[in-house]
Amino acid sequence: LKPVHEAAVNAKTAGVSGIQGLLSKSGSQASGFLKRQYESTLPGLASKMKTALNMDIKDKFEDFSNKPVSDEDFRRFLNKVGQLVSPREFRLSVYKGGLEPGIRKIAWKHLLNVYPAGLTGRERVKFLQDLSSTYSQLKSDWMDLVLQGRITDDVKTVINMVREDVLRTDRHHSYFAGEGNQNVMSLFNILTTYALNHPSVSYCQGMSDLASPILVTMGDEGHAYICFTALMERMKPNFMLDGVAMTTKFQHLSEGLMYYDPEFYTYLKLHMADDLLFCYRWLLLEMKREFPFEMALKALEVTWSSLPPAT
């Protein structure tokens, strides 16, 4: 057998294409390849994708260098009284480059459609204050019942489920690290308050993974609850016992895989993995646990930016 180094040199000399060949392509060549693929294979889906993502797909392949949206950039989407007057342009900018960490606390509330459309800056402050007061009252109500021992077995079950999950959610992150961390208690309060006030949804494993990055970003329990509640307006079907939403997601994923990569789909089918159950967590939590924490924040905000703005 030839030494590995010698074999590699010979392969390169012989012009064998492979990974190194792909890596040697320039950015413009790769962009051109993607653009040609788009134009030749997806003409029927172009308008639908453009509408769903609020963007021109061709532009996506022509611009890979967008920077994260900064505070200065964000202000350009507001008018003099603080109304968000360019919501689609704002979302497109986030979709292309994400957000600078310092602006997330403000921008995520817009991406999650916390606010009704058209509120001024002052009106948003008042809106948050009112909702925060409501949260404080909701939390106080169930805490008083717990202290008085006036809770049902169902409520005890919910509280225990939440407690078990928050004690193991993102504890590697400095925000939740250490014994007796008050931030862990804040996460528990948010999830328990939500579950007890939304009995048709209640609490399911995985919700703590969605609430955790919101709490870390907001740094305020009340604001985190407001954002989490807004997020769950869209995502609560994922956690319903009927499983309809998740079944639909798997169906879409399976159909997409058959269309875009039939060879890989056939491989999965031959190995009895075409049920795609290994993707369950990806779909349930929108990839939150598939990246390091800071990268997951960007993955989440880019996903949220593709959704329609509040009307």
PDB file of C-alpha atoms in Angstrom:
ATOM      1  CA  LEU A   1       0.000   0.000   0.000  1.00  0.00           C
ATOM      2  CA  LYS A   2       1.224   3.470  -0.810  1.00  0.00           C
ATOM      3  CA  PRO A   3       1.731   5.901   2.052  1.00  0.00           C
ATOM      4  CA  VAL A   4      -1.227   8.218   2.553  1.00  0.00           C
ATOM      5  CA  HIS A   5       0.755  11.327   1.659  1.00  0.00           C
ATOM      6  CA  GLU A   6       2.016   9.799  -1.594  1.00  0.00           C
ATOM      7  CA  ALA A   7      -1.462   8.642  -2.538  1.00  0.00           C
ATOM      8  CA  ALA A   8      -2.858  12.126  -1.925  1.00  0.00           C
ATOM      9  CA  VAL A   9      -0.180  13.728  -4.090  1.00  0.00           C
ATOM     10  CA  ASN A  10      -0.829  11.280  -6.902  1.00  0.00           C
ATOM     11  CA  ALA A  11      -4.564  11.856  -6.713  1.00  0.00           C
ATOM     12  CA  LYS A  12      -4.074  15.587  -6.961  1.00  0.00           C
ATOM     13  CA  THR A  13      -1.689  15.184  -9.879  1.00  0.00           C
ATOM     14  CA  ALA A  14      -4.130  12.938 -11.686  1.00  0.00           C
ATOM     15  CA  GLY A  15      -6.810  15.573 -11.371  1.00  0.00           C
ATOM     16  CA  VAL A  16      -9.194  13.469  -9.261  1.00  0.00           C
ATOM     17  CA  SER A  17     -12.032  15.700  -8.080  1.00  0.00           C
ATOM     18  CA  GLY A  18     -13.321  15.535  -4.540  1.00  0.00           C
ATOM     19  CA  ILE A  19     -13.640  17.586  -1.435  1.00  0.00           C
ATOM     20  CA  GLN A  20     -10.484  19.543  -2.131  1.00  0.00           C
ATOM     21  CA  GLY A  21     -11.819  20.358  -5.569  1.00  0.00           C
ATOM     22  CA  LEU A  22     -15.015  21.671  -4.098  1.00  0.00           C
ATOM     23  CA  LEU A  23     -13.169  23.746  -1.564  1.00  0.00           C
ATOM     24  CA  SER A  24     -11.004  25.288  -4.268  1.00  0.00           C
ATOM     25  CA  LYS A  25     -14.007  26.780  -6.047  1.00  0.00           C
ATOM     26  CA  SER A  26     -14.318  30.492  -5.611  1.00  0.00           C
ATOM     27  CA  GLY A  27     -17.277  32.019  -3.806  1.00  0.00           C
ATOM     28  CA  SER A  28     -18.590  33.410  -7.079  1.00  0.00           C
ATOM     29  CA  GLN A  29     -18.488  29.981  -8.726  1.00  0.00           C
ATOM     30  CA  ALA A  30     -20.390  28.419  -5.834  1.00  0.00           C
ATOM     31  CA  SER A  31     -22.907  31.236  -5.929  1.00  0.00           C
ATOM     32  CA  GLY A  32     -23.353  30.775  -9.652  1.00  0.00           C
ATOM     33  CA  PHE A  33     -23.888  27.048  -9.218  1.00  0.00           C
ATOM     34  CA  LEU A  34     -26.609  27.605  -6.605  1.00  0.00           C
ATOM     35  CA  LYS A  35     -28.249  30.212  -8.790  1.00  0.00           C
ATOM     36  CA  ARG A  36     -28.311  27.865 -11.779  1.00  0.00           C
ATOM     37  CA  GLN A  37     -29.758  25.097  -9.642  1.00  0.00           C
ATOM     38  CA  TYR A  38     -32.474  27.439  -8.446  1.00  0.00           C
ATOM     39  CA  GLU A  39     -33.323  28.602 -11.954  1.00  0.00           C
ATOM     40  CA  SER A  40     -33.408  25.099 -13.447  1.00  0.00           C
ATOM     41  CA  THR A  41     -35.126  23.061 -10.731  1.00  0.00           C
ATOM     42  CA  LEU A  42     -37.350  25.391  -8.739  1.00  0.00           C
ATOM     43  CA  PRO A  43     -39.149  27.773 -11.105  1.00  0.00           C
ATOM     44  CA  GLY A  44     -42.570  26.675  -9.896  1.00  0.00           C
ATOM     45  CA  LEU A  45     -41.723  27.339  -6.247  1.00  0.00           C
ATOM     46  CA  ALA A  46     -39.995  30.682  -6.688  1.00  0.00           C
ATOM     47  CA  SER A  47     -42.986  32.955  -6.139  1.00  0.00           C
ATOM     48  CA  LYS A  48     -44.202  30.965  -3.133  1.00  0.00           C
ATOM     49  CA  MET A  49     -40.784  31.041  -1.466  1.00  0.00           C
ATOM     50  CA  LYS A  50     -40.407  34.738  -2.190  1.00  0.00           C
ATOM     51  CA  THR A  51     -43.740  35.443  -0.521  1.00  0.00           C
ATOM     52  CA  ALA A  52     -43.039  33.217   2.477  1.00  0.00           C
ATOM     53  CA  LEU A  53     -39.568  34.593   3.129  1.00  0.00           C
ATOM     54  CA  ASN A  54     -40.276  38.172   2.063  1.00  0.00           C
ATOM     55  CA  MET A  55     -37.247  38.133  -0.195  1.00  0.00           C
ATOM     56  CA  ASP A  56     -35.979  37.610  -3.700  1.00  0.00           C
ATOM     57  CA  ILE A  57     -34.306  34.202  -3.885  1.00  0.00           C
ATOM     58  CA  LYS A  58     -31.831  35.377  -6.501  1.00  0.00           C
ATOM     59  CA  ASP A  59     -30.651  38.082  -4.146  1.00  0.00           C
ATOM     60  CA  LYS A  60     -30.002  35.394  -1.549  1.00  0.00           C
ATOM     61  CA  PHE A  61     -27.471  33.726  -3.789  1.00  0.00           C
ATOM     62  CA  GLU A  62     -25.847  36.964  -4.850  1.00  0.00           C
ATOM     63  CA  ASP A  63     -25.162  38.327  -1.376  1.00  0.00           C
ATOM     64  CA  PHE A  64     -23.476  36.225   1.311  1.00  0.00           C
ATOM     65  CA  SER A  65     -21.827  39.111   3.149  1.00  0.00           C
ATOM     66  CA  ASN A  66     -24.684  40.735   5.063  1.00  0.00           C
ATOM     67  CA  LYS A  67     -23.717  41.947   8.503  1.00  0.00           C
ATOM     68  CA  PRO A  68     -25.865  41.544  11.613  1.00  0.00           C
ATOM     69  CA  VAL A  69     -28.451  44.283  12.153  1.00  0.00           C
ATOM     70  CA  SER A  70     -27.102  46.870  14.596  1.00  0.00           C
ATOM     71  CA  ASP A  71     -28.918  49.366  16.792  1.00  0.00           C
ATOM     72  CA  GLU A  72     -28.240  52.059  14.199  1.00  0.00           C
ATOM     73  CA  ASP A  73     -29.607  49.838  11.437  1.00  0.00           C
ATOM     74  CA  PHE A  74     -32.728  49.068  13.445  1.00  0.00           C
ATOM     75  CA  ARG A  75     -33.495  52.744  13.972  1.00  0.00           C
ATOM     76  CA  ARG A  76     -33.698  53.195  10.215  1.00  0.00           C
ATOM     77  CA  PHE A  77     -36.797  51.010  10.199  1.00  0.00           C
ATOM     78  CA  LEU A  78     -38.538  53.352  12.665  1.00  0.00           C
ATOM     79  CA  ASN A  79     -40.111  56.757  12.142  1.00  0.00           C
ATOM     80  CA  LYS A  80     -39.684  59.767  14.429  1.00  0.00           C
ATOM     81  CA  VAL A  81     -42.198  58.516  17.016  1.00  0.00           C
ATOM     82  CA  GLY A  82     -40.745  55.014  17.097  1.00  0.00           C
ATOM     83  CA  GLN A  83     -43.259  53.185  14.940  1.00  0.00           C
ATOM     84  CA  LEU A  84     -41.850  50.258  12.974  1.00  0.00           C
ATOM     85  CA  VAL A  85     -42.697  51.474   9.480  1.00  0.00           C
ATOM     86  CA  SER A  86     -40.647  48.960   7.476  1.00  0.00           C
ATOM     87  CA  PRO A  87     -41.381  45.599   9.141  1.00  0.00           C
ATOM     88  CA  ARG A  88     -40.700  43.468   6.069  1.00  0.00           C
ATOM     89  CA  GLU A  89     -37.420  45.196   5.296  1.00  0.00           C
ATOM     90  CA  PHE A  90     -36.425  44.745   8.936  1.00  0.00           C
ATOM     91  CA  ARG A  91     -37.193  41.027   8.809  1.00  0.00           C
ATOM     92  CA  LEU A  92     -35.329  40.605   5.532  1.00  0.00           C
ATOM     93  CA  SER A  93     -32.234  42.233   7.042  1.00  0.00           C
ATOM     94  CA  VAL A  94     -32.398  39.886  10.052  1.00  0.00           C
ATOM     95  CA  TYR A  95     -32.933  36.915   7.758  1.00  0.00           C
ATOM     96  CA  LYS A  96     -29.786  37.757   5.821  1.00  0.00           C
ATOM     97  CA  GLY A  97     -27.476  38.613   8.708  1.00  0.00           C
ATOM     98  CA  GLY A  98     -29.064  38.063  12.094  1.00  0.00           C
ATOM     99  CA  LEU A  99     -28.852  40.623  14.896  1.00  0.00           C
ATOM    100  CA  GLU A 100     -26.052  42.105  16.925  1.00  0.00           C
ATOM    101  CA  PRO A 101     -26.396  40.761  20.498  1.00  0.00           C
ATOM    102  CA  GLY A 102     -26.974  44.234  21.939  1.00  0.00           C
ATOM    103  CA  ILE A 103     -30.157  44.800  19.918  1.00  0.00           C
ATOM    104  CA  ARG A 104     -31.777  41.396  20.507  1.00  0.00           C
ATOM    105  CA  LYS A 105     -33.620  42.454  23.648  1.00  0.00           C
ATOM    106  CA  ILE A 106     -35.545  45.015  21.600  1.00  0.00           C
ATOM    107  CA  ALA A 107     -35.699  43.344  18.196  1.00  0.00           C
ATOM    108  CA  TRP A 108     -36.868  39.917  19.356  1.00  0.00           C
ATOM    109  CA  LYS A 109     -40.111  41.431  20.629  1.00  0.00           C
ATOM    110  CA  HIS A 110     -40.807  42.635  17.097  1.00  0.00           C
ATOM    111  CA  LEU A 111     -39.792  39.340  15.489  1.00  0.00           C
ATOM    112  CA  LEU A 112     -42.101  37.459  17.862  1.00  0.00           C
ATOM    113  CA  ASN A 113     -44.976  39.871  17.137  1.00  0.00           C
ATOM    114  CA  VAL A 114     -45.344  40.856  20.777  1.00  0.00           C
ATOM    115  CA  TYR A 115     -46.662  44.279  19.783  1.00  0.00           C
ATOM    116  CA  PRO A 116     -49.748  45.122  17.766  1.00  0.00           C
ATOM    117  CA  ALA A 117     -48.781  46.887  14.550  1.00  0.00           C
ATOM    118  CA  GLY A 118     -48.433  50.658  14.617  1.00  0.00           C
ATOM    119  CA  LEU A 119     -47.482  51.290  18.259  1.00  0.00           C
ATOM    120  CA  THR A 120     -45.172  54.226  18.934  1.00  0.00           C
ATOM    121  CA  GLY A 121     -42.144  53.880  21.165  1.00  0.00           C
ATOM    122  CA  ARG A 122     -43.994  55.267  24.181  1.00  0.00           C
ATOM    123  CA  GLU A 123     -47.000  53.070  23.510  1.00  0.00           C
ATOM    124  CA  ARG A 124     -44.776  49.987  23.424  1.00  0.00           C
ATOM    125  CA  VAL A 125     -43.296  50.894  26.806  1.00  0.00           C
ATOM    126  CA  LYS A 126     -46.786  51.234  28.293  1.00  0.00           C
ATOM    127  CA  PHE A 127     -47.883  48.020  26.579  1.00  0.00           C
ATOM    128  CA  LEU A 128     -44.990  46.083  28.157  1.00  0.00           C
ATOM    129  CA  GLN A 129     -45.623  47.603  31.564  1.00  0.00           C
ATOM    130  CA  ASP A 130     -49.262  46.510  31.482  1.00  0.00           C
ATOM    131  CA  LEU A 131     -48.431  42.975  30.370  1.00  0.00           C
ATOM    132  CA  SER A 132     -45.652  42.706  32.963  1.00  0.00           C
ATOM    133  CA  SER A 133     -48.118  43.696  35.694  1.00  0.00           C
ATOM    134  CA  THR A 134     -50.525  41.048  34.444  1.00  0.00           C
ATOM    135  CA  TYR A 135     -47.757  38.452  34.580  1.00  0.00           C
ATOM    136  CA  SER A 136     -46.870  39.403  38.143  1.00  0.00           C
ATOM    137  CA  GLN A 137     -50.484  38.940  39.181  1.00  0.00           C
ATOM    138  CA  LEU A 138     -50.811  35.575  37.426  1.00  0.00           C
ATOM    139  CA  LYS A 139     -47.637  34.339  39.092  1.00  0.00           C
ATOM    140  CA  SER A 140     -48.746  35.594  42.493  1.00  0.00           C
ATOM    141  CA  ASP A 141     -52.093  33.801  42.162  1.00  0.00           C
ATOM    142  CA  TRP A 142     -50.661  30.300  41.784  1.00  0.00           C
ATOM    143  CA  MET A 143     -47.865  30.903  44.277  1.00  0.00           C
ATOM    144  CA  ASP A 144     -50.409  31.893  46.941  1.00  0.00           C
ATOM    145  CA  LEU A 145     -52.346  28.691  46.305  1.00  0.00           C
ATOM    146  CA  VAL A 146     -49.163  26.644  46.641  1.00  0.00           C
ATOM    147  CA  LEU A 147     -48.288  28.304  49.944  1.00  0.00           C
ATOM    148  CA  GLN A 148     -51.814  27.656  51.216  1.00  0.00           C
ATOM    149  CA  GLY A 149     -51.695  24.021  50.101  1.00  0.00           C
ATOM    150  CA  ARG A 150     -54.780  24.530  47.944  1.00  0.00           C
ATOM    151  CA  ILE A 151     -53.605  22.928  44.718  1.00  0.00           C
ATOM    152  CA  THR A 152     -54.920  19.871  42.921  1.00  0.00           C
ATOM    153  CA  ASP A 153     -52.935  16.786  41.987  1.00  0.00           C
ATOM    154  CA  ASP A 154     -52.944  17.973  38.366  1.00  0.00           C
ATOM    155  CA  VAL A 155     -51.300  21.246  39.351  1.00  0.00           C
ATOM    156  CA  LYS A 156     -48.730  19.365  41.442  1.00  0.00           C
ATOM    157  CA  THR A 157     -47.940  17.220  38.417  1.00  0.00           C
ATOM    158  CA  VAL A 158     -47.371  20.286  36.222  1.00  0.00           C
ATOM    159  CA  ILE A 159     -45.160  21.956  38.835  1.00  0.00           C
ATOM    160  CA  ASN A 160     -43.058  18.811  39.248  1.00  0.00           C
ATOM    161  CA  MET A 161     -42.655  18.409  35.473  1.00  0.00           C
ATOM    162  CA  VAL A 162     -41.476  21.990  35.099  1.00  0.00           C
ATOM    163  CA  ARG A 163     -39.122  21.726  38.070  1.00  0.00           C
ATOM    164  CA  GLU A 164     -37.544  18.554  36.702  1.00  0.00           C
ATOM    165  CA  ASP A 165     -36.899  20.164  33.317  1.00  0.00           C
ATOM    166  CA  VAL A 166     -35.556  23.541  34.410  1.00  0.00           C
ATOM    167  CA  LEU A 167     -32.998  21.897  36.682  1.00  0.00           C
ATOM    168  CA  ARG A 168     -31.336  20.416  33.594  1.00  0.00           C
ATOM    169  CA  THR A 169     -31.928  23.115  30.975  1.00  0.00           C
ATOM    170  CA  ASP A 170     -28.813  24.945  29.748  1.00  0.00           C
ATOM    171  CA  ARG A 171     -27.086  24.634  33.118  1.00  0.00           C
ATOM    172  CA  HIS A 172     -23.752  24.803  31.297  1.00  0.00           C
ATOM    173  CA  HIS A 173     -24.531  28.428  30.421  1.00  0.00           C
ATOM    174  CA  SER A 174     -23.236  31.001  32.898  1.00  0.00           C
ATOM    175  CA  TYR A 175     -26.716  32.524  33.212  1.00  0.00           C
ATOM    176  CA  PHE A 176     -28.060  29.318  34.768  1.00  0.00           C
ATOM    177  CA  ALA A 177     -24.915  27.834  36.308  1.00  0.00           C
ATOM    178  CA  GLY A 178     -24.457  27.078  39.977  1.00  0.00           C
ATOM    179  CA  GLU A 179     -26.632  25.980  42.863  1.00  0.00           C
ATOM    180  CA  GLY A 180     -29.373  28.291  44.071  1.00  0.00           C
ATOM    181  CA  ASN A 181     -29.293  30.335  40.860  1.00  0.00           C
ATOM    182  CA  GLN A 182     -32.233  32.763  40.847  1.00  0.00           C
ATOM    183  CA  ASN A 183     -32.378  32.655  37.064  1.00  0.00           C
ATOM    184  CA  VAL A 184     -33.314  28.967  37.241  1.00  0.00           C
ATOM    185  CA  MET A 185     -36.197  29.966  39.523  1.00  0.00           C
ATOM    186  CA  SER A 186     -37.229  32.654  37.015  1.00  0.00           C
ATOM    187  CA  LEU A 187     -37.359  30.038  34.266  1.00  0.00           C
ATOM    188  CA  PHE A 188     -39.472  27.839  36.547  1.00  0.00           C
ATOM    189  CA  ASN A 189     -41.843  30.753  37.267  1.00  0.00           C
ATOM    190  CA  ILE A 190     -42.290  31.569  33.571  1.00  0.00           C
ATOM    191  CA  LEU A 191     -43.077  28.012  32.532  1.00  0.00           C
ATOM    192  CA  THR A 192     -45.337  27.256  35.504  1.00  0.00           C
ATOM    193  CA  THR A 193     -47.301  30.470  35.034  1.00  0.00           C
ATOM    194  CA  TYR A 194     -47.740  29.731  31.347  1.00  0.00           C
ATOM    195  CA  ALA A 195     -48.810  26.114  31.903  1.00  0.00           C
ATOM    196  CA  LEU A 196     -51.347  26.896  34.615  1.00  0.00           C
ATOM    197  CA  ASN A 197     -52.889  29.745  32.624  1.00  0.00           C
ATOM    198  CA  HIS A 198     -53.002  27.825  29.339  1.00  0.00           C
ATOM    199  CA  PRO A 199     -54.484  24.511  30.452  1.00  0.00           C
ATOM    200  CA  SER A 200     -55.243  23.366  26.900  1.00  0.00           C
ATOM    201  CA  VAL A 201     -51.481  23.415  26.277  1.00  0.00           C
ATOM    202  CA  SER A 202     -50.149  22.984  29.845  1.00  0.00           C
ATOM    203  CA  TYR A 203     -46.475  21.938  29.960  1.00  0.00           C
ATOM    204  CA  CYS A 204     -44.545  19.495  27.803  1.00  0.00           C
ATOM    205  CA  GLN A 205     -40.907  18.537  27.786  1.00  0.00           C
ATOM    206  CA  GLY A 206     -38.976  20.838  25.465  1.00  0.00           C
ATOM    207  CA  MET A 207     -40.757  24.073  26.331  1.00  0.00           C
ATOM    208  CA  SER A 208     -37.942  24.952  28.734  1.00  0.00           C
ATOM    209  CA  ASP A 209     -35.528  24.858  25.780  1.00  0.00           C
ATOM    210  CA  LEU A 210     -37.604  27.521  24.023  1.00  0.00           C
ATOM    211  CA  ALA A 211     -38.013  29.728  27.102  1.00  0.00           C
ATOM    212  CA  SER A 212     -34.355  29.568  28.143  1.00  0.00           C
ATOM    213  CA  PRO A 213     -32.788  31.646  25.300  1.00  0.00           C
ATOM    214  CA  ILE A 214     -35.601  34.182  25.618  1.00  0.00           C
ATOM    215  CA  LEU A 215     -34.930  34.652  29.336  1.00  0.00           C
ATOM    216  CA  VAL A 216     -31.177  34.925  28.772  1.00  0.00           C
ATOM    217  CA  THR A 217     -31.739  37.545  26.077  1.00  0.00           C
ATOM    218  CA  MET A 218     -34.398  39.587  27.867  1.00  0.00           C
ATOM    219  CA  GLY A 219     -32.789  39.444  31.308  1.00  0.00           C
ATOM    220  CA  ASP A 220     -36.226  40.242  32.744  1.00  0.00           C
ATOM    221  CA  GLU A 221     -38.701  37.627  33.923  1.00  0.00           C
ATOM    222  CA  GLY A 222     -41.823  39.550  32.950  1.00  0.00           C
ATOM    223  CA  HIS A 223     -40.582  40.438  29.471  1.00  0.00           C
ATOM    224  CA  ALA A 224     -39.392  36.868  28.931  1.00  0.00           C
ATOM    225  CA  TYR A 225     -42.858  35.547  29.828  1.00  0.00           C
ATOM    226  CA  ILE A 226     -44.468  37.968  27.363  1.00  0.00           C
ATOM    227  CA  CYS A 227     -42.123  36.867  24.567  1.00  0.00           C
ATOM    228  CA  PHE A 228     -42.489  33.189  25.391  1.00  0.00           C
ATOM    229  CA  THR A 229     -46.276  33.494  25.317  1.00  0.00           C
ATOM    230  CA  ALA A 230     -46.053  35.194  21.906  1.00  0.00           C
ATOM    231  CA  LEU A 231     -43.781  32.433  20.599  1.00  0.00           C
ATOM    232  CA  MET A 232     -46.130  29.735  21.881  1.00  0.00           C
ATOM    233  CA  GLU A 233     -49.036  31.246  19.957  1.00  0.00           C
ATOM    234  CA  ARG A 234     -47.323  29.822  16.886  1.00  0.00           C
ATOM    235  CA  MET A 235     -45.565  26.810  18.389  1.00  0.00           C
ATOM    236  CA  LYS A 236     -48.134  25.378  20.791  1.00  0.00           C
ATOM    237  CA  PRO A 237     -49.481  22.937  18.144  1.00  0.00           C
ATOM    238  CA  ASN A 238     -46.069  21.207  18.330  1.00  0.00           C
ATOM    239  CA  PHE A 239     -46.867  20.170  21.887  1.00  0.00           C
ATOM    240  CA  MET A 240     -50.473  19.060  21.461  1.00  0.00           C
ATOM    241  CA  LEU A 241     -51.200  15.441  22.337  1.00  0.00           C
ATOM    242  CA  ASP A 242     -53.005  14.810  19.036  1.00  0.00           C
ATOM    243  CA  GLY A 243     -49.666  15.084  17.230  1.00  0.00           C
ATOM    244  CA  VAL A 244     -51.250  16.615  14.134  1.00  0.00           C
ATOM    245  CA  ALA A 245     -48.758  19.486  13.789  1.00  0.00           C
ATOM    246  CA  MET A 246     -45.678  17.301  14.180  1.00  0.00           C
ATOM    247  CA  THR A 247     -47.083  14.711  11.779  1.00  0.00           C
ATOM    248  CA  THR A 248     -47.548  17.463   9.211  1.00  0.00           C
ATOM    249  CA  LYS A 249     -43.983  18.688   9.747  1.00  0.00           C
ATOM    250  CA  PHE A 250     -42.608  15.195   9.187  1.00  0.00           C
ATOM    251  CA  GLN A 251     -44.692  14.856   6.048  1.00  0.00           C
ATOM    252  CA  HIS A 252     -43.336  18.130   4.668  1.00  0.00           C
ATOM    253  CA  LEU A 253     -39.782  17.140   5.548  1.00  0.00           C
ATOM    254  CA  SER A 254     -40.189  13.738   3.911  1.00  0.00           C
ATOM    255  CA  GLU A 255     -41.660  15.222   0.733  1.00  0.00           C
ATOM    256  CA  GLY A 256     -38.931  17.850   0.582  1.00  0.00           C
ATOM    257  CA  LEU A 257     -36.230  15.232   0.995  1.00  0.00           C
ATOM    258  CA  MET A 258     -37.746  13.031  -1.722  1.00  0.00           C
ATOM    259  CA  TYR A 259     -37.786  16.014  -4.080  1.00  0.00           C
ATOM    260  CA  TYR A 260     -34.371  17.528  -3.387  1.00  0.00           C
ATOM    261  CA  ASP A 261     -32.325  14.400  -2.572  1.00  0.00           C
ATOM    262  CA  PRO A 262     -34.084  11.229  -3.735  1.00  0.00           C
ATOM    263  CA  GLU A 263     -30.831   9.272  -3.515  1.00  0.00           C
ATOM    264  CA  PHE A 264     -30.441  10.029   0.194  1.00  0.00           C
ATOM    265  CA  TYR A 265     -34.134   9.342   0.797  1.00  0.00           C
ATOM    266  CA  THR A 266     -33.744   5.940  -0.870  1.00  0.00           C
ATOM    267  CA  TYR A 267     -30.734   5.241   1.346  1.00  0.00           C
ATOM    268  CA  LEU A 268     -32.776   6.046   4.453  1.00  0.00           C
ATOM    269  CA  LYS A 269     -35.613   3.855   3.228  1.00  0.00           C
ATOM    270  CA  LEU A 270     -33.281   0.910   2.639  1.00  0.00           C
ATOM    271  CA  HIS A 271     -32.043   1.288   6.211  1.00  0.00           C
ATOM    272  CA  MET A 272     -35.576   1.645   7.578  1.00  0.00           C
ATOM    273  CA  ALA A 273     -34.916   5.240   8.700  1.00  0.00           C
ATOM    274  CA  ASP A 274     -37.303   6.992   6.322  1.00  0.00           C
ATOM    275  CA  ASP A 275     -39.625   7.801   9.240  1.00  0.00           C
ATOM    276  CA  LEU A 276     -37.055  10.542   9.999  1.00  0.00           C
ATOM    277  CA  LEU A 277     -37.644  10.251  13.744  1.00  0.00           C
ATOM    278  CA  PHE A 278     -34.041  11.325  14.317  1.00  0.00           C
ATOM    279  CA  CYS A 279     -35.222  14.765  13.168  1.00  0.00           C
ATOM    280  CA  TYR A 280     -37.927  15.021  15.844  1.00  0.00           C
ATOM    281  CA  ARG A 281     -36.004  17.404  18.090  1.00  0.00           C
ATOM    282  CA  TRP A 282     -35.018  19.565  15.124  1.00  0.00           C
ATOM    283  CA  LEU A 283     -38.653  20.144  14.214  1.00  0.00           C
ATOM    284  CA  LEU A 284     -40.014  20.400  17.751  1.00  0.00           C
ATOM    285  CA  LEU A 285     -37.540  23.042  18.929  1.00  0.00           C
ATOM    286  CA  GLU A 286     -36.616  24.682  15.609  1.00  0.00           C
ATOM    287  CA  MET A 287     -32.966  23.576  15.879  1.00  0.00           C
ATOM    288  CA  LYS A 288     -32.383  25.252  19.254  1.00  0.00           C
ATOM    289  CA  ARG A 289     -30.454  22.302  20.677  1.00  0.00           C
ATOM    290  CA  GLU A 290     -28.467  21.524  17.546  1.00  0.00           C
ATOM    291  CA  PHE A 291     -25.997  24.404  17.898  1.00  0.00           C
ATOM    292  CA  PRO A 292     -23.847  25.950  20.620  1.00  0.00           C
ATOM    293  CA  PHE A 293     -25.984  28.378  22.643  1.00  0.00           C
ATOM    294  CA  GLU A 294     -24.848  31.621  20.993  1.00  0.00           C
ATOM    295  CA  MET A 295     -25.211  30.166  17.507  1.00  0.00           C
ATOM    296  CA  ALA A 296     -28.654  28.855  18.444  1.00  0.00           C
ATOM    297  CA  LEU A 297     -29.740  32.430  19.208  1.00  0.00           C
ATOM    298  CA  LYS A 298     -28.936  33.434  15.650  1.00  0.00           C
ATOM    299  CA  ALA A 299     -30.624  30.334  14.210  1.00  0.00           C
ATOM    300  CA  LEU A 300     -33.801  31.186  16.140  1.00  0.00           C
ATOM    301  CA  GLU A 301     -33.940  34.841  15.143  1.00  0.00           C
ATOM    302  CA  VAL A 302     -33.311  34.028  11.486  1.00  0.00           C
ATOM    303  CA  THR A 303     -36.160  31.511  11.613  1.00  0.00           C
ATOM    304  CA  TRP A 304     -38.493  34.018  13.272  1.00  0.00           C
ATOM    305  CA  SER A 305     -37.592  36.694  10.727  1.00  0.00           C
ATOM    306  CA  SER A 306     -39.056  34.578   7.917  1.00  0.00           C
ATOM    307  CA  LEU A 307     -42.546  34.796   9.457  1.00  0.00           C
ATOM    308  CA  PRO A 308     -45.100  37.464   8.509  1.00  0.00           C
ATOM    309  CA  PRO A 309     -45.037  40.642  10.633  1.00  0.00           C
ATOM    310  CA  ALA A 310     -47.914  41.661  12.889  1.00  0.00           C
ATOM    311  CA  THR A 311     -50.820  43.358  11.130  1.00  0.00           C
TER     312      THR A 311
END
